[in-house]
């Protein structure tokens, strides 16, 4: 059986042999795009190639990209741990053609890799193609259909609508029709009873998408309209953890050698074996998944904090601690103990995790300790509430008090519910939901960022001159408006710039731009404050 490491390497080797440059993953944390906090697809780092703003050295590229889908348009968080095939952090294997090969080669190669290299059974594979969308003026896929017909029987090809077969990076940006490959991993008797084509894209845990071939042809503009791009591109994304599961013939991503070492370590630390009960299995999966997201985001420069991407990291970490605390009954810091196991998984592809191991452990331990203190103070508050209710001869916690526990004490709502149930108390859920909705609305209004389209004034590349000079006489290449909390700012790209853009954990430069007599302040706009709640 191929190991996860061999499966990843086989993908990279396959595309290297077909003329692709193998490039490093971009950091999982996005620092220079106000529309995105985390990389949510392999194509993010190539956005400017698709839009025609930049040209790659080689039009054929492949890599494995560290991704997160926990906020914004692609958000899988609620499913993570509960099911066996969604993750916070995952690797996306991808191959790209920037205005080079198109649908024929992309489809042919994806089939060859899956069936000849990974030996996935052909009769278990299905392809979806775009059925078109009259409202958007988009025709049904013809070429993709023709190509799939050469490779699989008609009943394995399924038409899909815009939701499933038109891929968009976010509310704006490069997009296009796509053709997904799904695999039916059910046992034979189940496959005979219900044909796989009836379960594709139906959230069946054993009939899952593994690879998406996107044919980028449009740019979704900020006003919602579609603009045709000057060239056509291929953008593919294959979920590595799902692929490993399919190749290793497992019924859950967590049963593969990507996750089992972490799961075994959790079982060893907590004394709770995996496979004992559904609630403890969910908790173990949450921990096994979340520790990877926590390690990679912190390693790529995003410390847990109270806003923006840091807040997302904090919430993921707290979700994991909460499951350990309340379901596995492990009331001490646990996540920092898992770091060496995670690091050992990636020595060949992301060795920097092992190099930073002790720093990662320190940050995570501190964060865990602080949240465990919060949990303790929340528990003290619950005891006070209990006393008050007893004095009033009541067993009913009003919604505002429950919300105060959540909001002021950082006490998660389901933990409040669990403890209330244990103590024979009830919560006014309607009042709680109203208070929660009002707070979400406040956060949404505060965080809303509206990003306009770029206005290009010329097609020059931007050159960083800040190593030699702190001042430059130059021209504007392009600009766009970014509005947040009704405050308008502009992002301006200069032909030569002494301003170091925030990246690699460093703060961006600030200063001034002088246009004739007018002076404009340059500030750090990267403090993205979109909040996510769960
Ligand atoms: N960009 C292709 C995908 O994420 O599915």
Short mmCIF file of N, CA, C and O and ligand atoms in Angstrom, two decimals, residues 40-43 69 92 96 167 209 212 214 235-237, ligand 1:
data_model
loop_
_atom_site.label_atom_id
_atom_site.label_comp_id
_atom_site.label_asym_id
_atom_site.label_seq_id
_atom_site.Cartn_x
_atom_site.Cartn_y
_atom_site.Cartn_z
N UNK A 40 -7.50 29.29 0.60
CA UNK A 40 -8.58 28.30 0.61
C UNK A 40 -8.54 27.42 -0.62
O UNK A 40 -9.40 26.58 -0.82
N UNK A 41 -7.53 27.62 -1.47
CA UNK A 41 -7.37 26.80 -2.68
C UNK A 41 -5.95 27.01 -3.21
O UNK A 41 -5.34 28.06 -2.97
N UNK A 42 -5.48 26.01 -3.92
CA UNK A 42 -4.12 26.10 -4.44
C UNK A 42 -3.93 27.28 -5.38
O UNK A 42 -2.83 27.81 -5.51
N UNK A 43 -5.02 27.70 -6.03
CA UNK A 43 -4.88 28.74 -7.05
C UNK A 43 -4.70 30.15 -6.49
O UNK A 43 -4.36 31.06 -7.22
N UNK A 69 -10.43 26.12 5.20
CA UNK A 69 -11.76 26.57 4.78
C UNK A 69 -12.63 26.73 6.02
O UNK A 69 -13.46 25.90 6.33
N UNK A 92 -4.00 20.73 -0.58
CA UNK A 92 -4.63 20.62 -1.89
C UNK A 92 -3.54 20.43 -2.94
O UNK A 92 -2.68 21.29 -3.13
N UNK A 96 -1.54 23.48 -12.68
CA UNK A 96 -2.06 24.68 -13.35
C UNK A 96 -1.48 24.85 -14.73
O UNK A 96 -0.30 24.55 -14.96
N UNK A 167 -16.81 27.10 -10.40
CA UNK A 167 -15.99 27.36 -9.21
C UNK A 167 -15.58 28.82 -9.13
O UNK A 167 -15.12 29.40 -10.10
N UNK A 209 -16.19 13.78 -3.39
CA UNK A 209 -15.39 14.44 -4.43
C UNK A 209 -13.92 14.32 -4.06
O UNK A 209 -13.56 14.51 -2.89
N UNK A 212 -11.04 18.47 -8.38
CA UNK A 212 -11.82 19.43 -9.15
C UNK A 212 -10.94 20.02 -10.25
O UNK A 212 -9.85 20.51 -9.97
N UNK A 214 -10.89 22.95 -12.71
CA UNK A 214 -11.58 24.21 -13.02
C UNK A 214 -10.99 24.80 -14.30
O UNK A 214 -9.77 24.79 -14.48
N UNK A 235 -7.05 25.15 -13.58
CA UNK A 235 -6.78 25.26 -12.15
C UNK A 235 -7.37 24.02 -11.50
O UNK A 235 -8.59 23.88 -11.47
N UNK A 236 -6.53 23.11 -11.04
CA UNK A 236 -7.12 21.92 -10.43
C UNK A 236 -6.79 21.84 -8.95
O UNK A 236 -5.79 22.40 -8.50
N UNK A 237 -7.65 21.18 -8.22
CA UNK A 237 -7.43 21.01 -6.78
C UNK A 237 -7.89 19.64 -6.35
O UNK A 237 -9.04 19.26 -6.59
N1 LIG B 1 -9.53 25.81 -7.37
C1 LIG B 1 -10.10 24.52 -7.44
C2 LIG B 1 -10.74 24.05 -6.19
O1 LIG B 1 -10.43 24.55 -5.15
O2 LIG B 1 -11.59 23.20 -6.22
#
